[in-house]
PDB file of C-alpha atoms in Angstrom:
ATOM      1  CA  MET K   8     -21.315  25.880   5.597  1.00  0.00           C
ATOM      2  CA  ARG K   9     -17.590  26.587   5.602  1.00  0.00           C
ATOM      3  CA  VAL K  10     -15.478  23.757   7.022  1.00  0.00           C
ATOM      4  CA  ILE K  11     -11.769  23.763   7.834  1.00  0.00           C
ATOM      5  CA  ILE K  12     -10.010  20.413   8.289  1.00  0.00           C
ATOM      6  CA  ARG K  13      -6.613  19.914   9.929  1.00  0.00           C
ATOM      7  CA  THR K  14      -5.118  16.766   8.454  1.00  0.00           C
ATOM      8  CA  PRO K  15      -2.671  14.338  10.073  1.00  0.00           C
ATOM      9  CA  ASN K  16       1.031  15.002   9.548  1.00  0.00           C
ATOM     10  CA  TRP K  17       1.841  11.536   8.195  1.00  0.00           C
ATOM     11  CA  LEU K  18       1.115  10.838   4.531  1.00  0.00           C
ATOM     12  CA  GLY K  19      -0.571   7.484   5.177  1.00  0.00           C
ATOM     13  CA  ASP K  20      -2.997   8.940   7.726  1.00  0.00           C
ATOM     14  CA  ALA K  21      -3.644  11.906   5.437  1.00  0.00           C
ATOM     15  CA  VAL K  22      -4.528   9.467   2.630  1.00  0.00           C
ATOM     16  CA  PHE K  23      -6.965   7.676   4.948  1.00  0.00           C
ATOM     17  CA  ASN K  24      -8.696  11.021   5.596  1.00  0.00           C
ATOM     18  CA  LEU K  25      -8.902  12.137   1.966  1.00  0.00           C
ATOM     19  CA  PRO K  26     -12.043  10.108   1.073  1.00  0.00           C
ATOM     20  CA  PHE K  27     -13.871  11.696   4.036  1.00  0.00           C
ATOM     21  CA  ILE K  28     -12.693  15.152   2.980  1.00  0.00           C
ATOM     22  CA  ILE K  29     -13.912  14.597  -0.576  1.00  0.00           C
ATOM     23  CA  ALA K  30     -17.304  13.461   0.745  1.00  0.00           C
ATOM     24  CA  VAL K  31     -17.605  16.579   2.936  1.00  0.00           C
ATOM     25  CA  SER K  32     -16.621  18.840   0.030  1.00  0.00           C
ATOM     26  CA  LYS K  33     -19.572  17.671  -2.059  1.00  0.00           C
ATOM     27  CA  LYS K  34     -21.936  19.639   0.181  1.00  0.00           C
ATOM     28  CA  GLN K  35     -19.697  22.024   2.118  1.00  0.00           C
ATOM     29  CA  GLU K  36     -16.952  24.526   1.333  1.00  0.00           C
ATOM     30  CA  VAL K  37     -13.727  22.908   2.563  1.00  0.00           C
ATOM     31  CA  THR K  38     -10.306  24.375   3.374  1.00  0.00           C
ATOM     32  CA  ILE K  39      -7.369  22.142   4.302  1.00  0.00           C
ATOM     33  CA  VAL K  40      -4.722  22.765   6.969  1.00  0.00           C
ATOM     34  CA  CYS K  41      -1.689  20.544   6.422  1.00  0.00           C
ATOM     35  CA  LYS K  42       2.076  20.257   6.546  1.00  0.00           C
ATOM     36  CA  GLU K  43       3.735  21.900   3.548  1.00  0.00           C
ATOM     37  CA  TYR K  44       4.903  18.585   2.093  1.00  0.00           C
ATOM     38  CA  LEU K  45       1.284  17.349   1.947  1.00  0.00           C
ATOM     39  CA  ARG K  46      -0.046  20.246  -0.155  1.00  0.00           C
ATOM     40  CA  GLU K  47       0.056  18.245  -3.361  1.00  0.00           C
ATOM     41  CA  LEU K  48      -2.071  15.444  -1.903  1.00  0.00           C
ATOM     42  CA  PHE K  49      -4.887  17.948  -1.408  1.00  0.00           C
ATOM     43  CA  TRP K  50      -4.583  19.386  -4.907  1.00  0.00           C
ATOM     44  CA  GLY K  51      -7.718  21.330  -5.819  1.00  0.00           C
ATOM     45  CA  PHE K  52      -8.582  22.352  -2.247  1.00  0.00           C
ATOM     46  CA  PRO K  53      -7.832  25.771  -0.728  1.00  0.00           C
ATOM     47  CA  THR K  54      -4.910  25.045   1.582  1.00  0.00           C
ATOM     48  CA  ILE K  55      -3.296  26.607   4.633  1.00  0.00           C
ATOM     49  CA  SER K  56       0.109  24.931   4.862  1.00  0.00           C
ATOM     50  CA  PHE K  57       2.841  25.254   7.470  1.00  0.00           C
ATOM     51  CA  ASN K  58       6.291  23.982   8.398  1.00  0.00           C
ATOM     52  CA  SER K  59       6.344  24.846  12.112  1.00  0.00           C
ATOM     53  CA  ASN K  60       3.885  25.338  14.963  1.00  0.00           C
ATOM     54  CA  SER K  61       4.740  29.041  15.217  1.00  0.00           C
ATOM     55  CA  GLU K  62       3.826  29.484  11.550  1.00  0.00           C
ATOM     56  CA  LEU K  63       0.644  27.474  12.141  1.00  0.00           C
ATOM     57  CA  TYR K  64      -0.422  29.685  15.071  1.00  0.00           C
ATOM     58  CA  LYS K  65       0.295  32.942  13.219  1.00  0.00           C
ATOM     59  CA  LYS K  66      -1.819  31.892  10.253  1.00  0.00           C
ATOM     60  CA  HIS K  67      -4.695  30.814  12.504  1.00  0.00           C
ATOM     61  CA  LEU K  68      -4.721  34.105  14.390  1.00  0.00           C
ATOM     62  CA  LYS K  69      -5.509  35.769  11.056  1.00  0.00           C
ATOM     63  CA  ILE K  70      -8.476  33.511  10.234  1.00  0.00           C
ATOM     64  CA  GLY K  71     -10.905  35.454  12.412  1.00  0.00           C
ATOM     65  CA  LYS K  72     -14.128  33.417  12.483  1.00  0.00           C
ATOM     66  CA  LYS K  73     -14.031  32.820   8.735  1.00  0.00           C
ATOM     67  CA  TYR K  74     -15.233  29.225   9.130  1.00  0.00           C
ATOM     68  CA  ASP K  75     -18.212  27.562  10.798  1.00  0.00           C
ATOM     69  CA  TYR K  76     -16.768  24.156  11.626  1.00  0.00           C
ATOM     70  CA  TYR K  77     -13.232  22.956  12.384  1.00  0.00           C
ATOM     71  CA  ILE K  78     -12.291  19.255  12.312  1.00  0.00           C
ATOM     72  CA  VAL K  79      -9.038  18.435  14.131  1.00  0.00           C
ATOM     73  CA  THR K  80      -7.802  14.983  13.077  1.00  0.00           C
ATOM     74  CA  PRO K  81      -4.444  14.840  14.977  1.00  0.00           C
ATOM     75  CA  ILE K  82      -4.406  14.153  18.713  1.00  0.00           C
ATOM     76  CA  SER K  83      -1.696  16.720  19.460  1.00  0.00           C
ATOM     77  CA  PHE K  84      -2.192  19.700  21.777  1.00  0.00           C
ATOM     78  CA  SER K  85      -0.804  22.058  19.114  1.00  0.00           C
ATOM     79  CA  SER K  86      -3.454  21.097  16.555  1.00  0.00           C
ATOM     80  CA  ALA K  87      -6.283  21.798  19.013  1.00  0.00           C
ATOM     81  CA  LEU K  88      -4.657  25.079  20.080  1.00  0.00           C
ATOM     82  CA  ALA K  89      -4.469  26.217  16.454  1.00  0.00           C
ATOM     83  CA  ALA K  90      -8.173  25.470  16.012  1.00  0.00           C
ATOM     84  CA  PHE K  91      -8.931  27.495  19.151  1.00  0.00           C
ATOM     85  CA  LEU K  92      -6.872  30.438  17.859  1.00  0.00           C
ATOM     86  CA  SER K  93      -8.901  30.447  14.639  1.00  0.00           C
ATOM     87  CA  ARG K  94     -12.015  31.361  16.687  1.00  0.00           C
ATOM     88  CA  THR K  95     -14.081  28.929  14.641  1.00  0.00           C
ATOM     89  CA  PRO K  96     -17.317  28.464  16.642  1.00  0.00           C
ATOM     90  CA  GLU K  97     -17.535  24.664  16.312  1.00  0.00           C
ATOM     91  CA  ARG K  98     -14.298  22.748  16.933  1.00  0.00           C
ATOM     92  CA  ILE K  99     -14.389  18.949  16.943  1.00  0.00           C
ATOM     93  CA  GLY K 100     -11.549  16.576  17.774  1.00  0.00           C
ATOM     94  CA  PHE K 101     -10.582  13.522  19.774  1.00  0.00           C
ATOM     95  CA  SER K 102     -10.788  13.872  23.544  1.00  0.00           C
ATOM     96  CA  LEU K 103      -7.536  14.105  25.489  1.00  0.00           C
ATOM     97  CA  ASP K 104      -7.639  15.724  28.932  1.00  0.00           C
ATOM     98  CA  ALA K 105      -4.900  18.279  28.339  1.00  0.00           C
ATOM     99  CA  ARG K 106      -6.594  19.819  25.304  1.00  0.00           C
ATOM    100  CA  ASP K 107     -10.313  19.210  25.867  1.00  0.00           C
ATOM    101  CA  PHE K 108     -10.964  22.828  26.869  1.00  0.00           C
ATOM    102  CA  LEU K 109      -9.814  23.967  23.405  1.00  0.00           C
ATOM    103  CA  LEU K 110     -12.546  21.988  21.638  1.00  0.00           C
ATOM    104  CA  THR K 111     -16.304  22.535  21.627  1.00  0.00           C
ATOM    105  CA  LYS K 112     -17.052  18.886  20.848  1.00  0.00           C
ATOM    106  CA  ARG K 113     -14.858  16.058  22.044  1.00  0.00           C
ATOM    107  CA  ILE K 114     -14.984  12.569  20.522  1.00  0.00           C
ATOM    108  CA  LYS K 115     -13.922   9.704  22.762  1.00  0.00           C
ATOM    109  CA  ILE K 116     -11.322   7.449  21.156  1.00  0.00           C
ATOM    110  CA  PRO K 117     -12.710   3.872  21.171  1.00  0.00           C
ATOM    111  CA  ARG K 118     -10.990   1.580  23.653  1.00  0.00           C
ATOM    112  CA  GLU K 119     -10.410  -0.996  20.903  1.00  0.00           C
ATOM    113  CA  TRP K 120      -9.092   1.555  18.391  1.00  0.00           C
ATOM    114  CA  LYS K 121      -6.036  -0.514  17.433  1.00  0.00           C
ATOM    115  CA  GLU K 122      -8.218  -3.550  16.767  1.00  0.00           C
ATOM    116  CA  ARG K 123     -10.216  -1.741  14.078  1.00  0.00           C
ATOM    117  CA  HIS K 124      -9.103  -0.018  10.918  1.00  0.00           C
ATOM    118  CA  THR K 125      -7.955   3.545  11.508  1.00  0.00           C
ATOM    119  CA  THR K 126     -10.534   4.842   9.003  1.00  0.00           C
ATOM    120  CA  GLU K 127     -13.292   3.622  11.339  1.00  0.00           C
ATOM    121  CA  THR K 128     -11.895   5.838  14.093  1.00  0.00           C
ATOM    122  CA  TYR K 129     -11.415   8.870  11.828  1.00  0.00           C
ATOM    123  CA  ALA K 130     -15.014   8.431  10.640  1.00  0.00           C
ATOM    124  CA  LEU K 131     -16.214   9.502  14.106  1.00  0.00           C
ATOM    125  CA  LEU K 132     -14.899  13.022  13.459  1.00  0.00           C
ATOM    126  CA  TYR K 133     -16.901  13.423  10.261  1.00  0.00           C
ATOM    127  CA  GLN K 134     -20.181  11.776  11.277  1.00  0.00           C
ATOM    128  CA  GLU K 135     -22.071  15.048  11.777  1.00  0.00           C
ATOM    129  CA  LEU K 136     -21.269  16.226   8.246  1.00  0.00           C
ATOM    130  CA  ILE K 137     -21.559  13.105   6.101  1.00  0.00           C
ATOM    131  CA  ASN K 138     -23.160   9.690   5.901  1.00  0.00           C
ATOM    132  CA  GLU K 139     -20.310   7.198   6.240  1.00  0.00           C
ATOM    133  CA  ASP K 140     -22.008   4.893   3.712  1.00  0.00           C
ATOM    134  CA  LYS K 141     -21.436   7.577   1.060  1.00  0.00           C
ATOM    135  CA  VAL K 142     -17.658   7.622   1.542  1.00  0.00           C
ATOM    136  CA  LYS K 143     -15.787   5.928  -1.310  1.00  0.00           C
ATOM    137  CA  PHE K 144     -12.299   4.679  -0.517  1.00  0.00           C
ATOM    138  CA  GLU K 145     -11.234   5.055  -4.126  1.00  0.00           C
ATOM    139  CA  LEU K 146      -9.208   8.030  -5.305  1.00  0.00           C
ATOM    140  CA  GLU K 147      -9.024   9.497  -8.788  1.00  0.00           C
ATOM    141  CA  ILE K 148      -5.664  10.795  -9.951  1.00  0.00           C
ATOM    142  CA  PRO K 149      -5.901  14.387 -11.256  1.00  0.00           C
ATOM    143  CA  GLU K 150      -5.684  14.485 -15.051  1.00  0.00           C
ATOM    144  CA  LYS K 151      -2.619  16.727 -15.143  1.00  0.00           C
ATOM    145  CA  TYR K 152      -0.648  14.162 -13.131  1.00  0.00           C
ATOM    146  CA  LYS K 153      -1.785  11.333 -15.387  1.00  0.00           C
ATOM    147  CA  LEU K 154      -0.369  13.226 -18.359  1.00  0.00           C
ATOM    148  CA  SER K 155       2.933  14.101 -16.689  1.00  0.00           C
ATOM    149  CA  ALA K 156       3.341  10.516 -15.419  1.00  0.00           C
ATOM    150  CA  SER K 157       2.896   9.232 -18.979  1.00  0.00           C
ATOM    151  CA  GLU K 158       5.603  11.636 -20.119  1.00  0.00           C
ATOM    152  CA  ILE K 159       7.963  10.288 -17.454  1.00  0.00           C
ATOM    153  CA  LEU K 160       7.257   6.689 -18.465  1.00  0.00           C
ATOM    154  CA  SER K 161       7.763   7.569 -22.118  1.00  0.00           C
ATOM    155  CA  SER K 162      11.124   9.214 -21.401  1.00  0.00           C
ATOM    156  CA  PHE K 163      12.351   5.928 -19.888  1.00  0.00           C
ATOM    157  CA  ASP K 164      10.785   3.805 -22.651  1.00  0.00           C
ATOM    158  CA  LEU K 165       8.328   2.242 -20.188  1.00  0.00           C
ATOM    159  CA  LEU K 166       5.019   3.461 -21.582  1.00  0.00           C
ATOM    160  CA  ASP K 167       4.129   0.126 -23.184  1.00  0.00           C
ATOM    161  CA  LYS K 168       6.613  -2.099 -21.365  1.00  0.00           C
ATOM    162  CA  PRO K 169       6.018  -4.346 -18.330  1.00  0.00           C
ATOM    163  CA  TYR K 170       7.370  -3.034 -15.056  1.00  0.00           C
ATOM    164  CA  VAL K 171       6.877  -3.414 -11.316  1.00  0.00           C
ATOM    165  CA  CYS K 172       7.186  -0.552  -8.822  1.00  0.00           C
ATOM    166  CA  PHE K 173       9.220  -0.799  -5.618  1.00  0.00           C
ATOM    167  CA  SER K 174       8.845   1.571  -2.672  1.00  0.00           C
ATOM    168  CA  PRO K 175      11.730   0.388  -0.461  1.00  0.00           C
ATOM    169  CA  PHE K 176      11.813   3.211   2.085  1.00  0.00           C
ATOM    170  CA  ALA K 177       9.624   4.361   4.996  1.00  0.00           C
ATOM    171  CA  GLN K 178       9.551   7.688   6.838  1.00  0.00           C
ATOM    172  CA  PHE K 179       8.565   6.226  10.193  1.00  0.00           C
ATOM    173  CA  GLY K 180      11.652   4.039  10.560  1.00  0.00           C
ATOM    174  CA  ARG K 181      13.615   1.173   9.082  1.00  0.00           C
ATOM    175  CA  ALA K 182      11.749  -1.484  11.058  1.00  0.00           C
ATOM    176  CA  LYS K 183       8.954  -1.190   8.467  1.00  0.00           C
ATOM    177  CA  GLU K 184      11.298  -1.671   5.508  1.00  0.00           C
ATOM    178  CA  TRP K 185      11.571  -5.041   3.787  1.00  0.00           C
ATOM    179  CA  GLY K 186      15.233  -4.394   2.998  1.00  0.00           C
ATOM    180  CA  GLU K 187      17.187  -3.466  -0.116  1.00  0.00           C
ATOM    181  CA  GLU K 188      18.581  -6.993  -0.471  1.00  0.00           C
ATOM    182  CA  ASN K 189      15.084  -8.482  -0.773  1.00  0.00           C
ATOM    183  CA  PHE K 190      14.035  -5.940  -3.384  1.00  0.00           C
ATOM    184  CA  MET K 191      17.229  -6.636  -5.333  1.00  0.00           C
ATOM    185  CA  GLU K 192      16.617 -10.385  -5.283  1.00  0.00           C
ATOM    186  CA  LEU K 193      13.053  -9.796  -6.467  1.00  0.00           C
ATOM    187  CA  ALA K 194      14.346  -7.520  -9.238  1.00  0.00           C
ATOM    188  CA  ASN K 195      16.594 -10.341 -10.468  1.00  0.00           C
ATOM    189  CA  LEU K 196      13.618 -12.708 -10.627  1.00  0.00           C
ATOM    190  CA  LEU K 197      11.592 -10.125 -12.549  1.00  0.00           C
ATOM    191  CA  ALA K 198      14.452  -9.425 -14.958  1.00  0.00           C
ATOM    192  CA  LYS K 199      14.441 -13.079 -16.041  1.00  0.00           C
ATOM    193  CA  HIS K 200      10.941 -12.423 -17.375  1.00  0.00           C
ATOM    194  CA  GLY K 201      11.876  -9.166 -19.069  1.00  0.00           C
ATOM    195  CA  ILE K 202      10.295  -6.987 -16.367  1.00  0.00           C
ATOM    196  CA  LYS K 203      11.946  -3.757 -15.215  1.00  0.00           C
ATOM    197  CA  SER K 204      11.910  -2.661 -11.571  1.00  0.00           C
ATOM    198  CA  VAL K 205      10.967   0.994 -11.039  1.00  0.00           C
ATOM    199  CA  ILE K 206      12.165   2.552  -7.775  1.00  0.00           C
ATOM    200  CA  LEU K 207       9.888   5.199  -6.247  1.00  0.00           C
ATOM    201  CA  GLY K 208      10.601   7.468  -3.301  1.00  0.00           C
ATOM    202  CA  SER K 209      10.957  11.022  -2.087  1.00  0.00           C
ATOM    203  CA  LYS K 210      13.876  13.433  -2.467  1.00  0.00           C
ATOM    204  CA  GLY K 211      14.996  12.408   0.998  1.00  0.00           C
ATOM    205  CA  ASP K 212      15.455   8.827  -0.221  1.00  0.00           C
ATOM    206  CA  VAL K 213      17.712   9.645  -3.190  1.00  0.00           C
ATOM    207  CA  LYS K 214      21.016   8.798  -1.499  1.00  0.00           C
ATOM    208  CA  ARG K 215      19.817   5.428  -0.232  1.00  0.00           C
ATOM    209  CA  SER K 216      18.277   4.563  -3.597  1.00  0.00           C
ATOM    210  CA  GLU K 217      21.649   4.687  -5.359  1.00  0.00           C
ATOM    211  CA  ILE K 218      22.143   1.005  -4.526  1.00  0.00           C
ATOM    212  CA  PHE K 219      19.535   0.183  -7.174  1.00  0.00           C
ATOM    213  CA  LYS K 220      21.633   0.579 -10.299  1.00  0.00           C
ATOM    214  CA  GLY K 221      22.049  -1.392 -13.496  1.00  0.00           C
ATOM    215  CA  VAL K 222      19.932  -2.473 -16.443  1.00  0.00           C
ATOM    216  CA  ASN K 223      17.259  -4.084 -14.247  1.00  0.00           C
ATOM    217  CA  TYR K 224      16.240  -0.765 -12.686  1.00  0.00           C
ATOM    218  CA  VAL K 225      14.699   2.571 -13.519  1.00  0.00           C
ATOM    219  CA  ASN K 226      15.347   4.757 -10.488  1.00  0.00           C
ATOM    220  CA  LEU K 227      12.708   7.499 -10.229  1.00  0.00           C
ATOM    221  CA  THR K 228      13.412   8.304  -6.576  1.00  0.00           C
ATOM    222  CA  GLY K 229      12.967  12.047  -6.066  1.00  0.00           C
ATOM    223  CA  LYS K 230      12.054  12.550  -9.734  1.00  0.00           C
ATOM    224  CA  THR K 231       8.264  12.408  -9.476  1.00  0.00           C
ATOM    225  CA  SER K 232       5.536  14.207  -7.611  1.00  0.00           C
ATOM    226  CA  LEU K 233       3.351  12.228  -5.218  1.00  0.00           C
ATOM    227  CA  TRP K 234       0.445  11.849  -7.656  1.00  0.00           C
ATOM    228  CA  GLU K 235       2.815  11.024 -10.524  1.00  0.00           C
ATOM    229  CA  ALA K 236       4.300   8.205  -8.439  1.00  0.00           C
ATOM    230  CA  ALA K 237       0.803   6.898  -7.704  1.00  0.00           C
ATOM    231  CA  GLU K 238      -0.114   6.961 -11.409  1.00  0.00           C
ATOM    232  CA  ILE K 239       3.112   5.171 -12.362  1.00  0.00           C
ATOM    233  CA  ALA K 240       2.293   2.548  -9.710  1.00  0.00           C
ATOM    234  CA  ARG K 241      -1.261   2.210 -11.033  1.00  0.00           C
ATOM    235  CA  LYS K 242      -0.038   1.520 -14.565  1.00  0.00           C
ATOM    236  CA  GLY K 243       2.492  -1.122 -13.525  1.00  0.00           C
ATOM    237  CA  LEU K 244       2.072  -4.867 -13.115  1.00  0.00           C
ATOM    238  CA  ALA K 245       2.345  -4.424  -9.350  1.00  0.00           C
ATOM    239  CA  PHE K 246       3.456  -2.091  -6.575  1.00  0.00           C
ATOM    240  CA  ILE K 247       5.462  -3.455  -3.643  1.00  0.00           C
ATOM    241  CA  GLY K 248       6.009  -1.532  -0.419  1.00  0.00           C
ATOM    242  CA  GLY K 249       5.706  -1.618   3.336  1.00  0.00           C
ATOM    243  CA  ASP K 250       3.297   0.200   5.627  1.00  0.00           C
ATOM    244  CA  SER K 251       4.024   3.590   4.047  1.00  0.00           C
ATOM    245  CA  GLY K 252       2.114   6.579   2.724  1.00  0.00           C
ATOM    246  CA  LEU K 253       2.863   5.789  -0.915  1.00  0.00           C
ATOM    247  CA  THR K 254       1.654   2.214  -0.407  1.00  0.00           C
ATOM    248  CA  HIS K 255      -1.670   3.481   0.939  1.00  0.00           C
ATOM    249  CA  LEU K 256      -2.081   6.039  -1.844  1.00  0.00           C
ATOM    250  CA  SER K 257      -1.175   3.526  -4.554  1.00  0.00           C
ATOM    251  CA  ALA K 258      -3.707   1.020  -3.221  1.00  0.00           C
ATOM    252  CA  MET K 259      -6.466   3.619  -3.110  1.00  0.00           C
ATOM    253  CA  VAL K 260      -5.912   4.746  -6.718  1.00  0.00           C
ATOM    254  CA  GLY K 261      -6.218   1.154  -7.927  1.00  0.00           C
ATOM    255  CA  ALA K 262      -2.627  -0.099  -8.171  1.00  0.00           C
ATOM    256  CA  LYS K 263      -2.153  -3.850  -7.776  1.00  0.00           C
ATOM    257  CA  THR K 264      -0.601  -3.514  -4.356  1.00  0.00           C
ATOM    258  CA  ILE K 265       1.556  -5.982  -2.454  1.00  0.00           C
ATOM    259  CA  ALA K 266       2.118  -4.717   1.101  1.00  0.00           C
ATOM    260  CA  ILE K 267       4.710  -6.260   3.398  1.00  0.00           C
ATOM    261  CA  PHE K 268       3.872  -5.803   7.079  1.00  0.00           C
ATOM    262  CA  GLY K 269       5.796  -6.650  10.228  1.00  0.00           C
ATOM    263  CA  PRO K 270       6.058  -4.158  13.100  1.00  0.00           C
ATOM    264  CA  THR K 271       2.695  -2.427  12.524  1.00  0.00           C
ATOM    265  CA  PRO K 272      -0.813  -3.887  13.045  1.00  0.00           C
ATOM    266  CA  VAL K 273      -2.488  -5.105   9.850  1.00  0.00           C
ATOM    267  CA  SER K 274      -5.905  -4.685  11.491  1.00  0.00           C
ATOM    268  CA  TRP K 275      -5.208  -0.999  12.060  1.00  0.00           C
ATOM    269  CA  THR K 276      -3.313   0.252   9.012  1.00  0.00           C
ATOM    270  CA  SER K 277      -3.806  -2.198   6.143  1.00  0.00           C
ATOM    271  CA  PRO K 278      -4.001  -0.587   2.671  1.00  0.00           C
ATOM    272  CA  ILE K 279      -7.482  -0.119   1.195  1.00  0.00           C
ATOM    273  CA  GLY K 280      -7.948  -0.946  -2.468  1.00  0.00           C
ATOM    274  CA  LYS K 281      -9.507  -3.233  -5.050  1.00  0.00           C
ATOM    275  CA  ASP K 282      -6.407  -5.404  -5.432  1.00  0.00           C
ATOM    276  CA  VAL K 283      -4.326  -5.651  -2.258  1.00  0.00           C
ATOM    277  CA  THR K 284      -2.193  -8.601  -1.144  1.00  0.00           C
ATOM    278  CA  ILE K 285      -0.675  -8.450   2.339  1.00  0.00           C
ATOM    279  CA  PHE K 286       2.292 -10.478   3.543  1.00  0.00           C
ATOM    280  CA  TYR K 287       2.456 -10.651   7.330  1.00  0.00           C
ATOM    281  CA  LYS K 288       4.433 -13.254   9.284  1.00  0.00           C
ATOM    282  CA  LYS K 289       3.177 -12.746  12.811  1.00  0.00           C
ATOM    283  CA  LEU K 290       5.684 -13.427  15.563  1.00  0.00           C
ATOM    284  CA  ASN K 291       5.322 -13.279  19.341  1.00  0.00           C
ATOM    285  CA  CYS K 292       7.010  -9.874  19.301  1.00  0.00           C
ATOM    286  CA  SER K 293       4.868  -8.375  16.542  1.00  0.00           C
ATOM    287  CA  PRO K 294       3.416  -5.897  16.057  1.00  0.00           C
ATOM    288  CA  CYS K 295       5.952  -3.994  18.150  1.00  0.00           C
ATOM    289  CA  GLU K 296       5.245  -0.585  16.529  1.00  0.00           C
ATOM    290  CA  LYS K 297       8.886   0.466  16.917  1.00  0.00           C
ATOM    291  CA  ARG K 298      10.939   2.593  14.536  1.00  0.00           C
ATOM    292  CA  GLU K 299      13.845   0.165  14.860  1.00  0.00           C
ATOM    293  CA  CYS K 300      13.641  -3.549  15.612  1.00  0.00           C
ATOM    294  CA  PRO K 301      14.216  -3.960  19.392  1.00  0.00           C
ATOM    295  CA  LEU K 302      15.831  -7.368  18.722  1.00  0.00           C
ATOM    296  CA  ARG K 303      17.928  -5.988  15.839  1.00  0.00           C
ATOM    297  CA  THR K 304      16.880  -8.926  13.660  1.00  0.00           C
ATOM    298  CA  LYS K 305      13.839  -7.646  11.695  1.00  0.00           C
ATOM    299  CA  GLU K 306      12.788 -11.284  11.619  1.00  0.00           C
ATOM    300  CA  CYS K 307       9.135 -10.438  10.912  1.00  0.00           C
ATOM    301  CA  MET K 308      10.195  -8.809   7.636  1.00  0.00           C
ATOM    302  CA  LYS K 309      12.952 -11.298   6.742  1.00  0.00           C
ATOM    303  CA  LEU K 310      10.464 -14.177   6.845  1.00  0.00           C
ATOM    304  CA  VAL K 311       8.756 -12.754   3.750  1.00  0.00           C
ATOM    305  CA  LYS K 312      10.798 -14.191   0.885  1.00  0.00           C
ATOM    306  CA  PRO K 313      11.244 -12.591  -2.554  1.00  0.00           C
ATOM    307  CA  ALA K 314      10.132 -15.848  -4.194  1.00  0.00           C
ATOM    308  CA  GLU K 315       6.752 -15.595  -2.405  1.00  0.00           C
ATOM    309  CA  VAL K 316       6.230 -12.053  -3.619  1.00  0.00           C
ATOM    310  CA  PHE K 317       7.355 -12.962  -7.133  1.00  0.00           C
ATOM    311  CA  GLU K 318       4.792 -15.771  -7.271  1.00  0.00           C
ATOM    312  CA  VAL K 319       1.972 -13.270  -6.686  1.00  0.00           C
ATOM    313  CA  ILE K 320       3.298 -11.133  -9.546  1.00  0.00           C
ATOM    314  CA  ARG K 321       3.889 -14.158 -11.804  1.00  0.00           C
ATOM    315  CA  GLN K 322       0.217 -15.073 -11.578  1.00  0.00           C
ATOM    316  CA  ARG K 323      -0.572 -11.734 -13.221  1.00  0.00           C
ATOM    317  CA  LEU K 324       1.728 -12.228 -16.210  1.00  0.00           C
TER     318      LEU K 324
END
């Protein structure tokens, strides 16, 4: 059977779907529909990528019943419309009144969906194609990215040296960021033990990352691919980040992950991995799920102190 899967637009949600996609691909022929910037995440799969809805619709009009089954993971009207335009006979997605007529099978979103991990909700979309017990929430980094990541580490004399990875930035908004000053204080603590701090981020983060300069840092922001960043994180003593896509990917490839949460629900979006430590100082106002702190204090993030995070890393030395 030929299956087409429209992934979420956010990296973190796309990472949460990847184990399901891999499980489906073991028995079915899978094609991915995703935002252009997510193409690399789905390396090895045939991909239909797009940058705008108009481009998405045009490409789907050309599909012409090529597939048997279409899984729509986003809850947007546009994603369901694209599936409808593809003329795929079976189209499954979450039920929302405005778009239900575009789908052939509608899955009701559980009332308690924010009280359970988001992977449990996504699993409902895949249940007809796979046994959930067979899904492994562990990702293997493609060999070519392992090799190129080693070359990057070697070029900065880090291949056999201790280092910790920082992911200071978040796409969703600054409320989820721990703050440059906290990362810098942590870097100073690490430097006293001869440990470098490696800064990871996208090309869009380059300007902001310039604050991390000096002998304590190796700034790789915008200089790696997504999988290279994950491999560099996996090889380090630890990876520290907020509720971000790179945090979720790093955890799932086996990096020793320290996640700092505040405005987003831990129950819903906690990283999945073999070695994950979560710092979460729950306040009356959290989780607010806002892009910017409504109180302009970011107190939920400030309460996590660099010394606490360092102690977790120190235990691994």
